[in-house]
């Protein structure tokens, strides 16, 4: 059975004649004023051209993007630029956007699946992921299709993929840690996290996943292979925390002043960068990463602890004024440790009982 | 009376023979192995050299720095580099550091004041400012001395200066918004805030304050003249807030991860930059700026509001599961306004009742 799949994969170049159809369709839609300018252009009937085309096709992927919003389009551009065939479907009708990007848009996911893409890349919001996956007519796909997600949380899609997809499908969980804003000019050195959750042992399947990863390698991404669990642990402490601080500060309506320090300007930039993301993304980072709640609690405790340092200082000063040295408090350690997390909060950076008064 | 002061000021070049004494003293302390290498160097007896020296002196200031810690030394370097005569005193004995910087150190403030500096620049911690100022033997100074502070809060030193100093002293309150870290390589475009709190109308006094400000202009600072009250209002929202966020995050012991986003790296930098400052400075920003408490409260409220958005979202989802659509909450505006401040907190960025579930 698997052998048959393998054979099919090998003949990928030939099977991909769908694309030729699509591109000639696109050509037919072009304005009639287009004239042939190069009479000696290689003809598709040439034997040589045919061969090089087949070779090219064998290194190229047919990638179907499910969910063609901002992020899906952003990825599609790079895929097309690198010569891959890109298909897309979405709840909304993005056919004209797709056409302008060189992507074939299908309003009906059944039609898309019948095109037998090598890869189904799901690029929806975290909150829609499960529903979208479960609504796909996966019975129309070839059994060796590779499923990929690009969500900002990783344990959740891994679990849903494993629960939903029959064993014959491959699974790659990824998190390109950048977007249309931060990756506008280049993807150089931006982190691309991935976990090969389930990749069949056949060579064709192994090669296919490498071809996909190569797209990001070629763009200069910093490739980070790590487990979904490790990703979620690190991301809660870093990405979720960054969004949280950005959103708290956004609520404060920080204004630019004539006397901005460099530190303050980094805060203003942070607000600008995080406020462009949706609340749904933020809620997704919180709700679909089991480590996020604990990080939120740690932030809360750290803030309480800082306030206690400040107010404890005041309290002590005033008691000293009222009662002299006898009014001095017993030194009280301020929140040395967090209840559930192994990592301790540090002791307050200044000794509450010792700051000199001169 | 004032006329006499003016005359004295005009003869500054001649009166400043103290400096010549000091520099010859320093020369005497140099190792005996020093040899004269340029026989044709201009001699101090030359008439021409004498003249140009007098001219030079008339544009140079004699600046006494009270409190010769990190920040005082940092400023002294620039003053010396620009050719001014710098004196210093401090609780600690910094005489060897001073010598290496070309600064004359006086352990006894009486001796320093008897040198009749043009400027007394107080560079202590906020918490020590009042005590240090009140301990200075100001009766030994010329009556037209200019007092300058460089604290990170401004209404407080202004008030103490006005309460403590007789009318014949000039007062300039300044805040160089950078330090040995951020101004290590250059002061270009870094903000220098000042308020001419009390400058006598005589030309010599007017010229002197401009000469001092020129030091920072020459280094490329962004000169911002603003009232002490305006400074404290802006600084509480920007500088104090930056320090607070940096200190809260420092308590969380943020770790670098293989998947740092750019935003997260700005947070890590912020922690690094603010943690090098003392708790005393932070406490000073809090205690000696009347606007700081309100900003702390705003931060607290903004954080509470964000948590309510997150948890409110959960609450609604669960009620919907439990009671169907009838369980839907009345939409509750989350903390639209702060109690005391004119500026409103923004409404939550997402409508709590509306996020789609697909």
CSV table of C-alpha atoms in Angstrom, one decimal, chain B residues 78-329:
chain,number,residue,atom,x,y,z
B,78,UNK,CA,33.1,66.1,29.9
B,79,UNK,CA,33.7,69.4,31.9
B,80,UNK,CA,37.5,68.7,32.0
B,81,UNK,CA,37.5,67.7,28.3
B,82,UNK,CA,35.9,71.0,27.4
B,83,UNK,CA,38.6,72.8,29.3
B,84,UNK,CA,36.7,73.9,32.5
B,85,UNK,CA,38.3,73.8,35.9
B,86,UNK,CA,36.7,71.2,38.0
B,87,UNK,CA,36.8,70.9,41.8
B,88,UNK,CA,35.1,68.2,43.8
B,89,UNK,CA,34.2,67.1,47.3
B,90,UNK,CA,32.4,64.0,48.6
B,91,UNK,CA,31.7,62.1,51.8
B,92,UNK,CA,34.1,59.4,50.6
B,93,UNK,CA,37.7,60.2,49.7
B,94,UNK,CA,37.9,60.2,45.9
B,95,UNK,CA,41.2,62.1,45.7
B,96,UNK,CA,43.0,59.5,43.5
B,97,UNK,CA,40.1,59.1,41.1
B,98,UNK,CA,39.8,62.9,40.9
B,99,UNK,CA,43.5,63.3,40.2
B,100,UNK,CA,43.3,60.8,37.4
B,101,UNK,CA,40.5,62.8,35.8
B,102,UNK,CA,42.2,66.2,36.2
B,103,UNK,CA,39.9,67.2,39.0
B,104,UNK,CA,41.1,68.9,42.3
B,105,UNK,CA,39.6,67.0,45.2
B,106,UNK,CA,38.9,68.6,48.6
B,107,UNK,CA,37.9,66.4,51.5
B,108,UNK,CA,36.8,69.5,53.4
B,109,UNK,CA,33.8,71.4,51.8
B,110,UNK,CA,35.1,74.6,53.6
B,111,UNK,CA,38.3,74.4,51.5
B,112,UNK,CA,36.3,73.9,48.4
B,113,UNK,CA,34.0,76.8,49.0
B,114,UNK,CA,37.0,79.1,49.7
B,115,UNK,CA,38.2,78.4,46.1
B,116,UNK,CA,35.2,80.5,45.0
B,117,UNK,CA,33.9,78.4,42.2
B,118,UNK,CA,31.5,79.9,39.7
B,119,UNK,CA,29.2,77.0,40.0
B,120,UNK,CA,28.2,74.6,42.8
B,121,UNK,CA,26.8,71.5,41.1
B,122,UNK,CA,25.2,69.1,43.5
B,123,UNK,CA,25.4,65.5,42.3
B,124,UNK,CA,24.1,63.4,45.2
B,125,UNK,CA,21.4,60.8,45.4
B,126,UNK,CA,17.9,62.2,45.6
B,127,UNK,CA,17.6,61.0,49.2
B,128,UNK,CA,20.8,62.8,50.3
B,129,UNK,CA,20.2,66.1,48.5
B,130,UNK,CA,18.6,68.2,51.2
B,131,UNK,CA,21.0,67.1,53.9
B,132,UNK,CA,24.1,67.7,51.7
B,133,UNK,CA,22.9,71.2,50.6
B,134,UNK,CA,22.1,72.2,54.2
B,135,UNK,CA,25.5,71.1,55.4
B,136,UNK,CA,27.5,73.2,52.9
B,137,UNK,CA,29.3,76.3,54.3
B,138,UNK,CA,27.7,78.6,51.7
B,139,UNK,CA,28.8,81.7,53.7
B,140,UNK,CA,32.3,81.0,52.3
B,141,UNK,CA,31.2,81.3,48.6
B,142,UNK,CA,31.0,84.4,46.6
B,143,UNK,CA,27.5,85.8,46.8
B,144,UNK,CA,26.9,85.4,43.1
B,145,UNK,CA,27.5,81.7,42.9
B,146,UNK,CA,25.3,79.6,40.6
B,147,UNK,CA,23.8,76.5,42.2
B,148,UNK,CA,22.8,73.6,39.9
B,149,UNK,CA,21.3,70.2,40.7
B,150,UNK,CA,21.1,67.2,38.3
B,151,UNK,CA,18.5,65.1,40.1
B,152,UNK,CA,16.0,62.9,38.3
B,153,UNK,CA,13.1,64.7,40.0
B,154,UNK,CA,12.8,68.5,39.7
B,155,UNK,CA,10.1,70.1,41.9
B,156,UNK,CA,11.8,68.8,45.0
B,157,UNK,CA,15.3,70.3,44.5
B,158,UNK,CA,13.7,73.5,43.3
B,159,UNK,CA,11.7,73.8,46.5
B,160,UNK,CA,14.8,73.0,48.7
B,161,UNK,CA,17.0,75.4,46.8
B,162,UNK,CA,14.5,78.2,47.1
B,163,UNK,CA,14.0,77.5,50.8
B,164,UNK,CA,17.7,77.2,51.6
B,165,UNK,CA,19.6,79.6,49.5
B,166,UNK,CA,19.8,83.4,50.1
B,167,UNK,CA,18.5,85.5,47.2
B,168,UNK,CA,22.0,86.5,46.0
B,169,UNK,CA,22.7,82.9,44.7
B,170,UNK,CA,21.5,81.9,41.2
B,171,UNK,CA,19.6,78.6,40.8
B,172,UNK,CA,19.4,76.3,37.7
B,173,UNK,CA,17.6,73.0,38.0
B,174,UNK,CA,18.7,70.4,35.4
B,175,UNK,CA,18.1,66.8,34.5
B,176,UNK,CA,20.6,65.2,32.1
B,177,UNK,CA,18.5,62.3,31.1
B,178,UNK,CA,21.3,59.8,30.6
B,179,UNK,CA,24.2,58.4,32.6
B,180,UNK,CA,27.4,56.5,32.4
B,181,UNK,CA,25.7,53.6,30.7
B,182,UNK,CA,23.4,55.3,28.1
B,183,UNK,CA,25.8,58.2,27.5
B,184,UNK,CA,28.9,56.0,27.4
B,185,UNK,CA,29.8,56.6,23.7
B,186,UNK,CA,28.2,60.0,23.0
B,187,UNK,CA,25.6,62.4,24.4
B,188,UNK,CA,24.3,63.1,20.9
B,189,UNK,CA,20.5,63.6,20.9
B,190,UNK,CA,20.2,62.7,24.5
B,191,UNK,CA,17.7,65.0,26.4
B,192,UNK,CA,19.0,67.6,28.7
B,193,UNK,CA,16.2,69.2,30.7
B,194,UNK,CA,16.6,72.5,32.5
B,195,UNK,CA,14.7,75.2,34.3
B,196,UNK,CA,16.2,78.6,35.0
B,197,UNK,CA,14.6,78.9,38.4
B,198,UNK,CA,16.4,82.1,39.5
B,199,UNK,CA,19.0,83.8,37.4
B,200,UNK,CA,20.0,87.4,38.3
B,201,UNK,CA,19.5,89.9,35.6
B,202,UNK,CA,23.2,91.0,35.4
B,203,UNK,CA,24.9,90.2,32.1
B,204,UNK,CA,27.6,88.1,33.9
B,205,UNK,CA,25.0,85.9,35.5
B,206,UNK,CA,23.1,85.5,32.2
B,207,UNK,CA,26.3,84.7,30.4
B,208,UNK,CA,27.4,82.2,33.0
B,209,UNK,CA,24.3,80.1,32.8
B,210,UNK,CA,24.5,80.0,29.0
B,211,UNK,CA,28.2,78.9,29.2
B,212,UNK,CA,27.1,76.0,31.4
B,213,UNK,CA,24.3,75.0,29.1
B,214,UNK,CA,26.7,75.3,26.2
B,215,UNK,CA,28.7,72.4,27.6
B,216,UNK,CA,25.7,70.1,26.9
B,217,UNK,CA,24.8,71.7,23.6
B,218,UNK,CA,28.4,71.2,22.4
B,219,UNK,CA,28.1,67.5,23.3
B,220,UNK,CA,25.1,67.3,21.1
B,221,UNK,CA,22.3,67.0,23.8
B,222,UNK,CA,18.7,67.8,22.9
B,223,UNK,CA,18.2,70.8,25.0
B,224,UNK,CA,14.7,70.9,26.6
B,225,UNK,CA,13.8,74.0,28.6
B,226,UNK,CA,10.7,73.2,30.7
B,227,UNK,CA,9.3,73.9,34.2
B,228,UNK,CA,10.2,71.6,37.0
B,229,UNK,CA,6.5,70.8,37.4
B,230,UNK,CA,6.1,69.8,33.7
B,231,UNK,CA,9.3,67.7,33.9
B,232,UNK,CA,7.9,65.8,36.9
B,233,UNK,CA,4.6,65.2,35.2
B,234,UNK,CA,6.2,63.8,32.0
B,235,UNK,CA,8.9,61.9,33.9
B,236,UNK,CA,6.4,60.0,36.1
B,237,UNK,CA,4.6,58.8,33.0
B,238,UNK,CA,7.8,57.9,31.2
B,239,UNK,CA,11.0,57.4,33.2
B,240,UNK,CA,9.4,56.2,36.4
B,241,UNK,CA,7.1,53.9,34.4
B,242,UNK,CA,10.1,52.5,32.5
B,243,UNK,CA,12.0,51.8,35.8
B,244,UNK,CA,8.8,50.2,37.3
B,245,UNK,CA,8.3,47.8,34.3
B,246,UNK,CA,12.0,47.0,34.3
B,247,UNK,CA,12.0,46.2,38.0
B,248,UNK,CA,8.8,44.1,37.8
B,249,UNK,CA,10.3,42.0,35.0
B,250,UNK,CA,13.6,41.8,36.8
B,251,UNK,CA,11.8,40.1,39.7
B,252,UNK,CA,10.3,37.5,37.3
B,253,UNK,CA,13.9,36.4,36.4
B,254,UNK,CA,13.1,36.4,32.7
B,255,UNK,CA,15.4,33.9,30.9
B,256,UNK,CA,16.7,34.1,27.4
B,257,UNK,CA,15.2,31.3,25.2
B,258,UNK,CA,16.1,29.8,21.8
B,259,UNK,CA,12.9,31.4,20.5
B,260,UNK,CA,13.2,35.0,21.7
B,261,UNK,CA,11.1,37.4,19.5
B,262,UNK,CA,12.4,40.9,18.9
B,263,UNK,CA,9.8,42.2,21.3
B,264,UNK,CA,11.0,39.9,24.0
B,265,UNK,CA,14.5,40.9,23.5
B,266,UNK,CA,13.6,44.6,24.1
B,267,UNK,CA,12.2,43.5,27.4
B,268,UNK,CA,15.4,41.6,28.3
B,269,UNK,CA,17.4,44.8,27.4
B,270,UNK,CA,15.1,46.9,29.5
B,271,UNK,CA,15.7,44.7,32.6
B,272,UNK,CA,19.4,44.9,32.0
B,273,UNK,CA,19.4,48.6,31.7
B,274,UNK,CA,17.2,49.4,34.7
B,275,UNK,CA,18.6,46.8,37.1
B,276,UNK,CA,22.0,48.5,37.0
B,277,UNK,CA,20.4,51.5,38.8
B,278,UNK,CA,20.1,51.5,42.5
B,279,UNK,CA,16.9,50.9,44.5
B,280,UNK,CA,17.5,54.3,46.1
B,281,UNK,CA,17.2,56.0,42.7
B,282,UNK,CA,14.0,54.1,42.0
B,283,UNK,CA,12.6,54.9,45.5
B,284,UNK,CA,13.6,58.6,44.9
B,285,UNK,CA,11.7,58.7,41.6
B,286,UNK,CA,8.7,57.3,43.5
B,287,UNK,CA,8.9,59.3,46.7
B,288,UNK,CA,10.1,62.7,45.4
B,289,UNK,CA,7.8,63.0,42.4
B,290,UNK,CA,4.2,63.6,43.5
B,291,UNK,CA,2.9,62.2,40.2
B,292,UNK,CA,4.5,58.8,40.6
B,293,UNK,CA,2.0,57.2,42.9
B,294,UNK,CA,-0.8,58.0,40.5
B,295,UNK,CA,1.2,56.4,37.7
B,296,UNK,CA,1.8,53.3,39.8
B,297,UNK,CA,-2.0,53.1,40.4
B,298,UNK,CA,-2.7,53.5,36.7
B,299,UNK,CA,-0.4,50.6,36.0
B,300,UNK,CA,-2.1,48.5,38.6
B,301,UNK,CA,-5.5,49.3,37.2
B,302,UNK,CA,-4.4,48.6,33.6
B,303,UNK,CA,-3.2,45.2,34.7
B,304,UNK,CA,-6.3,44.5,36.6
B,305,UNK,CA,-8.4,45.5,33.6
B,306,UNK,CA,-6.4,43.2,31.2
B,307,UNK,CA,-6.9,40.3,33.6
B,308,UNK,CA,-10.6,41.1,33.8
B,309,UNK,CA,-10.8,40.9,30.0
B,310,UNK,CA,-9.1,37.5,29.9
B,311,UNK,CA,-11.1,36.1,32.8
B,312,UNK,CA,-14.3,37.7,31.7
B,313,UNK,CA,-13.9,36.0,28.4
B,314,UNK,CA,-13.5,32.6,30.2
B,315,UNK,CA,-16.5,33.3,32.4
B,316,UNK,CA,-18.7,34.1,29.5
B,317,UNK,CA,-17.6,31.0,27.5
B,318,UNK,CA,-18.3,28.7,30.4
B,319,UNK,CA,-21.7,30.3,31.2
B,320,UNK,CA,-22.6,29.8,27.5
B,321,UNK,CA,-21.7,26.1,27.8
B,322,UNK,CA,-23.7,25.8,31.0
B,323,UNK,CA,-26.8,27.8,30.1
B,324,UNK,CA,-26.7,28.2,26.3
B,325,UNK,CA,-27.3,31.6,24.8
B,326,UNK,CA,-29.6,32.6,27.8
B,327,UNK,CA,-26.5,32.4,30.0
B,328,UNK,CA,-25.0,35.3,28.0
B,329,UNK,CA,-23.9,38.1,30.3
